[in-house]
């Protein structure tokens, strides 16, 4: 009974923190019309994105509220005709510049190098840089609203996290964990106020930075060899004395990160080892997650079979508290709550498997992404 009560109290406390983060501390940029007078450059790195970049490009061309807008696209060694698609969609729009990227030099990973090329080849005029991934579709006011929120937060870096589009069972099990993890375990108010680089989070799908603060932090050159370049960039900004902020960008942008299970599996596998750091730390975190979110339903079932219904009831309440946390996270970030949240223990188990796979393949130097080695 004591173990069940402890689990129930701990999970309920974390769900309470999720609730406070989601509805008291999480920034929400306006989804309506906004006006930005300063020059802004939207930077779009592309590598073999011919099949899915069109909606992203059309959304960028439809941006409003930013009279001085530039859209700079980098074709990063694509072999599928990505550059031809860009030309066909954008036509002769004077706001658009298409650059041809060069291969990353030793010590650089592909994504940071592509972003650094964009930032340094855009020209000195833009005061704000907005990095966007090819799988992101912005609403017409998204760039203006994000820039306005960046200035309102007095931040050097703002991460307006998009709504993650889920379609398959694998999507629904894994993808909601992204928002749930930082809403549950990251103290958002402390993250904004603290200068500690360890208290940092960001999502590279849609990232808005003050150009001066970005360069002062070293830009993507400071995170050249980092798999999680978005989080490491946020930490670099903090080290340089800048503020960072997270925002709910679900009303501004949507993102379909992976189309198939192999893509999702490999996408998480390439980076989870970097998320947790040392394998001992990963083991400790996974043990905690399993104890809090996987053990309760198993304990409830075991107690019921053992003829101790009181213990089963308390353990079941712990499970429901975990489900409630997923529901709060989904409601706050434009995600799908039901019935997906009921499978939260299974989601945690899948996350554990992906993490073990990540460390296993990294140890054998077999991690790759988009045809390039990750480690």
Tab-separated table of C-alpha atoms in Angstrom:
chain	number	residue	atom	x	y	z
A	1	UNK	CA	0.000	0.000	0.000
A	2	UNK	CA	2.815	2.434	0.833
A	3	UNK	CA	4.412	1.917	-2.584
A	4	UNK	CA	1.108	2.493	-4.351
A	5	UNK	CA	0.420	5.645	-2.329
A	6	UNK	CA	3.909	6.973	-3.039
A	7	UNK	CA	3.457	6.435	-6.753
A	8	UNK	CA	0.036	8.076	-6.741
A	9	UNK	CA	1.278	11.166	-4.883
A	10	UNK	CA	4.380	11.521	-7.077
A	11	UNK	CA	2.499	11.189	-10.364
A	12	UNK	CA	-0.238	13.544	-9.184
A	13	UNK	CA	2.378	16.144	-8.234
A	14	UNK	CA	3.990	15.924	-11.674
A	15	UNK	CA	0.622	16.221	-13.363
A	16	UNK	CA	-0.026	19.319	-11.266
A	17	UNK	CA	3.253	20.752	-12.545
A	18	UNK	CA	2.179	19.958	-16.108
A	19	UNK	CA	-1.037	21.877	-15.482
A	20	UNK	CA	0.775	24.926	-14.098
A	21	UNK	CA	3.297	24.919	-16.953
A	22	UNK	CA	0.601	24.546	-19.599
A	23	UNK	CA	-1.848	27.172	-18.402
A	24	UNK	CA	0.148	29.617	-16.268
A	25	UNK	CA	3.671	29.748	-17.673
A	26	UNK	CA	3.586	28.633	-21.311
A	27	UNK	CA	3.646	31.585	-23.693
A	28	UNK	CA	0.954	31.730	-26.358
A	29	UNK	CA	1.594	34.119	-29.256
A	30	UNK	CA	-1.463	35.732	-30.767
A	31	UNK	CA	-2.923	33.736	-33.632
A	32	UNK	CA	-4.449	36.825	-35.235
A	33	UNK	CA	-2.981	39.532	-37.427
A	34	UNK	CA	0.254	41.120	-36.234
A	35	UNK	CA	2.499	43.736	-37.754
A	36	UNK	CA	6.302	43.712	-37.713
A	37	UNK	CA	8.241	46.668	-39.069
A	38	UNK	CA	11.780	45.293	-38.777
A	39	UNK	CA	13.348	43.207	-41.568
A	40	UNK	CA	12.985	39.437	-41.116
A	41	UNK	CA	14.587	36.527	-42.964
A	42	UNK	CA	12.969	33.097	-42.977
A	43	UNK	CA	15.670	30.464	-43.461
A	44	UNK	CA	14.763	27.065	-44.888
A	45	UNK	CA	17.401	24.289	-45.088
A	46	UNK	CA	16.476	21.462	-47.463
A	47	UNK	CA	18.001	18.074	-48.172
A	48	UNK	CA	16.020	15.666	-50.339
A	49	UNK	CA	12.666	17.264	-49.512
A	50	UNK	CA	11.134	17.344	-53.002
A	51	UNK	CA	8.097	15.300	-51.995
A	52	UNK	CA	7.014	17.413	-49.027
A	53	UNK	CA	8.430	20.931	-49.276
A	54	UNK	CA	5.631	22.405	-51.425
A	55	UNK	CA	3.119	23.095	-48.576
A	56	UNK	CA	5.903	24.699	-46.537
A	57	UNK	CA	6.942	26.981	-49.391
A	58	UNK	CA	3.387	28.015	-50.208
A	59	UNK	CA	2.806	28.890	-46.569
A	60	UNK	CA	5.958	31.022	-46.509
A	61	UNK	CA	4.892	32.880	-49.642
A	62	UNK	CA	1.527	33.603	-47.985
A	63	UNK	CA	3.025	35.308	-44.920
A	64	UNK	CA	1.611	38.703	-44.043
A	65	UNK	CA	2.340	41.374	-41.477
A	66	UNK	CA	6.056	41.471	-42.349
A	67	UNK	CA	6.540	44.040	-45.129
A	68	UNK	CA	10.307	43.543	-45.188
A	69	UNK	CA	10.421	39.754	-45.490
A	70	UNK	CA	13.076	37.620	-47.152
A	71	UNK	CA	12.820	33.869	-47.713
A	72	UNK	CA	16.207	32.204	-48.131
A	73	UNK	CA	16.301	28.529	-49.110
A	74	UNK	CA	19.398	26.316	-49.073
A	75	UNK	CA	19.549	23.178	-51.198
A	76	UNK	CA	21.893	21.038	-49.100
A	77	UNK	CA	23.182	18.487	-51.607
A	78	UNK	CA	19.777	17.118	-52.600
A	79	UNK	CA	19.626	14.371	-55.212
A	80	UNK	CA	15.839	14.229	-55.686
A	81	UNK	CA	15.218	17.492	-57.534
A	82	UNK	CA	14.429	19.586	-54.461
A	83	UNK	CA	15.836	22.750	-56.050
A	84	UNK	CA	13.607	22.299	-59.109
A	85	UNK	CA	10.555	22.057	-56.854
A	86	UNK	CA	11.588	25.260	-55.067
A	87	UNK	CA	11.918	27.100	-58.380
A	88	UNK	CA	8.575	25.790	-59.633
A	89	UNK	CA	6.699	26.827	-56.472
A	90	UNK	CA	8.321	30.204	-55.843
A	91	UNK	CA	8.654	31.306	-59.465
A	92	UNK	CA	10.147	34.764	-59.765
A	93	UNK	CA	9.006	36.007	-56.341
A	94	UNK	CA	11.599	38.685	-55.468
A	95	UNK	CA	11.459	37.788	-51.761
A	96	UNK	CA	12.939	34.339	-52.401
A	97	UNK	CA	16.624	33.459	-52.734
A	98	UNK	CA	17.742	29.905	-53.484
A	99	UNK	CA	21.266	29.022	-52.401
A	100	UNK	CA	23.320	25.937	-53.216
A	101	UNK	CA	24.934	24.460	-50.153
A	102	UNK	CA	28.372	22.929	-49.795
A	103	UNK	CA	29.196	19.708	-47.985
A	104	UNK	CA	29.897	20.049	-44.260
A	105	UNK	CA	33.601	20.196	-43.412
A	106	UNK	CA	35.167	17.923	-40.778
A	107	UNK	CA	33.721	18.560	-37.353
A	108	UNK	CA	30.332	19.690	-38.666
A	109	UNK	CA	27.028	17.828	-38.835
A	110	UNK	CA	24.705	18.503	-41.747
A	111	UNK	CA	21.869	20.446	-40.108
A	112	UNK	CA	24.020	22.951	-38.155
A	113	UNK	CA	26.168	23.540	-41.239
A	114	UNK	CA	23.145	24.161	-43.449
A	115	UNK	CA	21.674	26.608	-40.921
A	116	UNK	CA	25.013	28.423	-40.535
A	117	UNK	CA	25.333	28.802	-44.298
A	118	UNK	CA	21.868	30.326	-44.391
A	119	UNK	CA	22.578	32.697	-41.508
A	120	UNK	CA	25.873	33.910	-42.940
A	121	UNK	CA	24.804	34.169	-46.580
A	122	UNK	CA	21.606	36.083	-45.989
A	123	UNK	CA	23.175	39.516	-45.663
A	124	UNK	CA	23.312	41.902	-42.705
A	125	UNK	CA	19.904	43.548	-43.154
A	126	UNK	CA	17.509	41.175	-41.311
A	127	UNK	CA	17.196	41.920	-37.594
A	128	UNK	CA	15.431	38.614	-36.959
A	129	UNK	CA	16.125	35.151	-38.360
A	130	UNK	CA	13.385	32.507	-38.397
A	131	UNK	CA	14.585	28.942	-39.029
A	132	UNK	CA	11.889	26.651	-40.431
A	133	UNK	CA	12.027	22.962	-41.360
A	134	UNK	CA	10.549	21.585	-44.573
A	135	UNK	CA	7.875	19.608	-42.711
A	136	UNK	CA	6.426	22.729	-41.065
A	137	UNK	CA	3.398	24.558	-42.471
A	138	UNK	CA	2.882	28.063	-41.076
A	139	UNK	CA	-0.352	29.992	-40.795
A	140	UNK	CA	-0.343	33.335	-42.683
A	141	UNK	CA	0.371	35.368	-39.521
A	142	UNK	CA	2.870	32.942	-37.982
A	143	UNK	CA	6.135	34.777	-38.676
A	144	UNK	CA	4.759	38.153	-37.597
A	145	UNK	CA	3.246	36.674	-34.417
A	146	UNK	CA	6.432	34.797	-33.524
A	147	UNK	CA	8.623	37.867	-34.028
A	148	UNK	CA	6.217	39.950	-31.939
A	149	UNK	CA	6.384	37.364	-29.145
A	150	UNK	CA	10.195	37.270	-29.362
A	151	UNK	CA	10.262	41.018	-28.730
A	152	UNK	CA	7.550	40.871	-26.041
A	153	UNK	CA	9.573	38.238	-24.173
A	154	UNK	CA	12.736	40.354	-24.506
A	155	UNK	CA	14.420	37.153	-25.643
A	156	UNK	CA	17.264	36.372	-28.008
A	157	UNK	CA	15.687	33.032	-28.944
A	158	UNK	CA	12.049	31.952	-29.054
A	159	UNK	CA	10.904	28.416	-29.795
A	160	UNK	CA	7.195	28.399	-30.781
A	161	UNK	CA	6.605	24.651	-30.794
A	162	UNK	CA	4.314	23.581	-33.686
A	163	UNK	CA	1.308	21.319	-33.432
A	164	UNK	CA	2.561	17.826	-34.206
A	165	UNK	CA	0.361	16.064	-36.751
A	166	UNK	CA	-0.209	12.391	-35.898
A	167	UNK	CA	-1.806	9.863	-38.212
A	168	UNK	CA	-0.450	6.381	-37.464
A	169	UNK	CA	-0.481	4.328	-34.277
A	170	UNK	CA	3.279	4.848	-33.929
A	171	UNK	CA	2.828	8.621	-34.226
A	172	UNK	CA	0.165	8.608	-31.550
A	173	UNK	CA	2.311	6.582	-29.177
A	174	UNK	CA	5.584	8.471	-29.521
A	175	UNK	CA	5.130	12.007	-30.826
A	176	UNK	CA	3.037	13.422	-27.933
A	177	UNK	CA	5.881	12.586	-25.549
A	178	UNK	CA	7.859	15.553	-26.909
A	179	UNK	CA	5.558	18.184	-25.439
A	180	UNK	CA	4.597	16.055	-22.439
A	181	UNK	CA	8.193	15.628	-21.302
A	182	UNK	CA	9.077	19.305	-21.187
A	183	UNK	CA	5.704	20.392	-19.815
A	184	UNK	CA	5.975	17.791	-17.056
A	185	UNK	CA	9.622	17.988	-16.060
A	186	UNK	CA	10.916	21.398	-17.178
A	187	UNK	CA	10.130	24.425	-14.976
A	188	UNK	CA	9.283	26.896	-17.725
A	189	UNK	CA	9.298	30.050	-15.599
A	190	UNK	CA	12.668	29.134	-14.083
A	191	UNK	CA	14.016	28.269	-17.538
A	192	UNK	CA	13.256	31.772	-18.803
A	193	UNK	CA	14.635	33.546	-15.746
A	194	UNK	CA	17.658	31.387	-14.989
A	195	UNK	CA	21.019	31.902	-16.672
A	196	UNK	CA	21.912	28.238	-16.273
A	197	UNK	CA	22.489	26.668	-19.717
A	198	UNK	CA	21.291	23.314	-18.378
A	199	UNK	CA	17.802	24.821	-18.052
A	200	UNK	CA	17.178	25.155	-21.763
A	201	UNK	CA	14.827	23.684	-24.316
A	202	UNK	CA	14.011	24.439	-27.933
A	203	UNK	CA	12.613	22.804	-31.041
A	204	UNK	CA	14.399	23.305	-34.330
A	205	UNK	CA	11.276	22.917	-36.473
A	206	UNK	CA	10.406	26.615	-35.957
A	207	UNK	CA	13.006	28.761	-34.217
A	208	UNK	CA	13.068	32.558	-34.117
A	209	UNK	CA	16.222	34.411	-33.055
A	210	UNK	CA	17.370	37.972	-32.672
A	211	UNK	CA	20.207	38.186	-35.181
A	212	UNK	CA	22.567	40.087	-32.881
A	213	UNK	CA	21.969	37.678	-30.001
A	214	UNK	CA	22.381	34.699	-32.320
A	215	UNK	CA	25.748	35.921	-33.587
A	216	UNK	CA	26.884	36.891	-30.089
A	217	UNK	CA	26.281	33.270	-29.059
A	218	UNK	CA	28.331	32.009	-32.010
A	219	UNK	CA	25.295	30.904	-34.011
A	220	UNK	CA	25.219	27.385	-35.368
A	221	UNK	CA	29.014	27.434	-35.537
A	222	UNK	CA	28.940	27.090	-31.754
A	223	UNK	CA	26.978	23.834	-32.076
A	224	UNK	CA	28.620	22.487	-35.230
A	225	UNK	CA	28.972	18.912	-34.006
A	226	UNK	CA	25.786	18.663	-31.922
A	227	UNK	CA	23.010	16.251	-32.844
A	228	UNK	CA	20.496	18.293	-30.825
A	229	UNK	CA	21.595	21.558	-32.365
A	230	UNK	CA	18.376	23.337	-31.360
A	231	UNK	CA	18.776	22.709	-27.621
A	232	UNK	CA	22.511	23.342	-27.771
A	233	UNK	CA	21.899	26.639	-29.575
A	234	UNK	CA	19.527	27.673	-26.783
A	235	UNK	CA	22.248	26.836	-24.263
A	236	UNK	CA	24.809	28.830	-26.245
A	237	UNK	CA	22.464	31.833	-26.225
A	238	UNK	CA	22.204	31.562	-22.445
A	239	UNK	CA	25.965	31.340	-22.061
A	240	UNK	CA	26.256	34.552	-24.063
A	241	UNK	CA	23.869	36.303	-21.688
A	242	UNK	CA	20.700	36.090	-23.768
A	243	UNK	CA	17.238	34.986	-22.699
A	244	UNK	CA	15.345	32.103	-24.264
A	245	UNK	CA	11.643	31.322	-24.229
A	246	UNK	CA	9.343	28.462	-25.188
A	247	UNK	CA	5.890	29.093	-26.623
A	248	UNK	CA	2.907	27.083	-27.720
A	249	UNK	CA	3.012	27.482	-31.478
A	250	UNK	CA	0.161	25.064	-32.197
A	251	UNK	CA	-2.025	27.899	-33.538
A	252	UNK	CA	0.817	29.181	-35.722
A	253	UNK	CA	2.324	26.056	-37.257
A	254	UNK	CA	1.788	22.360	-37.830
A	255	UNK	CA	4.423	19.716	-38.410
A	256	UNK	CA	4.246	16.181	-39.736
A	257	UNK	CA	7.696	15.043	-38.659
A	258	UNK	CA	7.789	11.496	-40.045
A	259	UNK	CA	5.690	9.710	-42.656
A	260	UNK	CA	6.527	6.105	-41.734
A	261	UNK	CA	7.474	4.030	-38.709
A	262	UNK	CA	11.073	3.454	-39.957
A	263	UNK	CA	11.526	7.217	-40.327
A	264	UNK	CA	10.152	7.864	-36.840
A	265	UNK	CA	12.211	5.049	-35.326
A	266	UNK	CA	15.435	6.208	-36.956
A	267	UNK	CA	14.725	9.877	-36.278
A	268	UNK	CA	14.486	9.289	-32.542
A	269	UNK	CA	17.271	6.735	-32.531
A	270	UNK	CA	19.757	9.225	-33.971
A	271	UNK	CA	19.286	11.718	-31.135
A	272	UNK	CA	18.020	10.093	-27.935
A	273	UNK	CA	21.544	9.253	-26.789
A	274	UNK	CA	22.348	12.972	-26.937
A	275	UNK	CA	19.172	13.834	-25.040
A	276	UNK	CA	20.134	11.801	-21.992
A	277	UNK	CA	23.928	12.024	-22.149
A	278	UNK	CA	25.815	9.363	-20.222
A	279	UNK	CA	24.213	5.901	-20.319
A	280	UNK	CA	23.981	5.909	-16.523
A	281	UNK	CA	21.887	9.060	-16.639
A	282	UNK	CA	19.673	7.529	-19.306
A	283	UNK	CA	19.195	4.402	-17.197
A	284	UNK	CA	18.239	6.493	-14.163
A	285	UNK	CA	15.720	8.586	-16.127
A	286	UNK	CA	14.142	5.544	-17.756
A	287	UNK	CA	13.947	3.748	-14.420
A	288	UNK	CA	12.110	6.746	-12.968
A	289	UNK	CA	9.713	6.960	-15.924
A	290	UNK	CA	8.994	3.240	-15.757
A	291	UNK	CA	8.401	3.384	-12.009
A	292	UNK	CA	6.033	6.331	-12.273
A	293	UNK	CA	4.109	5.529	-15.443
A	294	UNK	CA	4.527	1.834	-16.314
A	295	UNK	CA	4.489	0.260	-12.863
A	296	UNK	CA	1.082	1.594	-11.652
A	297	UNK	CA	-1.176	-0.338	-14.069
A	298	UNK	CA	0.934	-3.471	-13.568
A	299	UNK	CA	0.752	-3.042	-9.805
A	300	UNK	CA	-2.992	-2.501	-10.006
A	301	UNK	CA	-3.463	-5.704	-11.989
A	302	UNK	CA	-1.164	-7.698	-9.700
A	303	UNK	CA	-2.880	-6.397	-6.569
A	304	UNK	CA	-6.295	-7.226	-7.975
A	305	UNK	CA	-5.210	-10.785	-8.764
A	306	UNK	CA	-3.664	-11.057	-5.287
A	307	UNK	CA	-6.939	-10.090	-3.624
A	308	UNK	CA	-5.901	-6.649	-2.330
A	309	UNK	CA	-8.442	-4.328	-3.975
A	310	UNK	CA	-7.445	-1.297	-1.894
A	311	UNK	CA	-3.894	-1.423	-3.237
A	312	UNK	CA	-5.233	-2.002	-6.746
A	313	UNK	CA	-7.457	1.069	-6.459
A	314	UNK	CA	-4.616	3.348	-5.327
A	315	UNK	CA	-2.301	2.035	-8.059
A	316	UNK	CA	-5.049	2.589	-10.613
A	317	UNK	CA	-5.410	6.175	-9.405
A	318	UNK	CA	-1.662	6.623	-10.033
A	319	UNK	CA	-2.187	5.369	-13.585
A	320	UNK	CA	-5.102	7.766	-14.082
A	321	UNK	CA	-2.973	10.654	-12.811
A	322	UNK	CA	-0.423	9.844	-15.501
A	323	UNK	CA	-3.164	9.725	-18.134
A	324	UNK	CA	-4.398	13.110	-16.894
A	325	UNK	CA	-0.932	14.567	-17.447
A	326	UNK	CA	-0.987	13.429	-21.061
A	327	UNK	CA	-4.452	14.911	-21.523
A	328	UNK	CA	-3.348	18.271	-20.117
A	329	UNK	CA	-0.292	18.300	-22.384
A	330	UNK	CA	-2.353	17.430	-25.469
A	331	UNK	CA	-5.049	20.018	-24.751
A	332	UNK	CA	-2.451	22.724	-24.183
A	333	UNK	CA	-0.482	22.082	-27.391
A	334	UNK	CA	-3.155	21.226	-29.943
A	335	UNK	CA	-2.580	17.486	-29.707
A	336	UNK	CA	-4.923	14.518	-29.642
A	337	UNK	CA	-5.949	13.502	-26.127
A	338	UNK	CA	-8.389	10.588	-26.467
A	339	UNK	CA	-8.043	7.705	-26.488
A	340	UNK	CA	-4.292	8.094	-26.976
A	341	UNK	CA	-3.560	9.172	-23.403
A	342	UNK	CA	-4.846	5.830	-22.105
A	343	UNK	CA	-1.839	4.167	-23.742
A	344	UNK	CA	0.676	6.343	-21.902
A	345	UNK	CA	2.453	3.389	-20.213
A	346	UNK	CA	2.978	1.809	-23.646
A	347	UNK	CA	4.356	5.128	-24.937
A	348	UNK	CA	6.935	5.151	-22.141
A	349	UNK	CA	7.941	1.558	-22.928
A	350	UNK	CA	8.432	2.445	-26.624
A	351	UNK	CA	10.515	5.461	-25.588
A	352	UNK	CA	12.668	3.171	-23.465
A	353	UNK	CA	13.213	0.784	-26.380
A	354	UNK	CA	14.131	3.634	-28.715
A	355	UNK	CA	16.611	4.954	-26.164
A	356	UNK	CA	18.306	1.577	-25.747
A	357	UNK	CA	18.470	1.254	-29.536
A	358	UNK	CA	20.022	4.702	-29.803
A	359	UNK	CA	22.864	3.870	-27.416
A	360	UNK	CA	23.350	0.453	-29.007
A	361	UNK	CA	23.762	1.834	-32.551
A	362	UNK	CA	25.905	4.734	-31.407
A	363	UNK	CA	28.299	2.368	-29.665
A	364	UNK	CA	28.688	0.548	-32.971
A	365	UNK	CA	29.065	3.781	-34.977
A	366	UNK	CA	25.997	2.955	-37.047
A	367	UNK	CA	23.943	6.108	-36.539
A	368	UNK	CA	23.172	7.968	-39.773
A	369	UNK	CA	20.612	10.510	-40.980
A	370	UNK	CA	19.876	11.584	-44.526
A	371	UNK	CA	22.823	9.554	-45.750
A	372	UNK	CA	25.329	11.217	-43.417
A	373	UNK	CA	26.929	9.783	-40.283
A	374	UNK	CA	25.685	11.298	-37.032
A	375	UNK	CA	28.582	10.276	-34.807
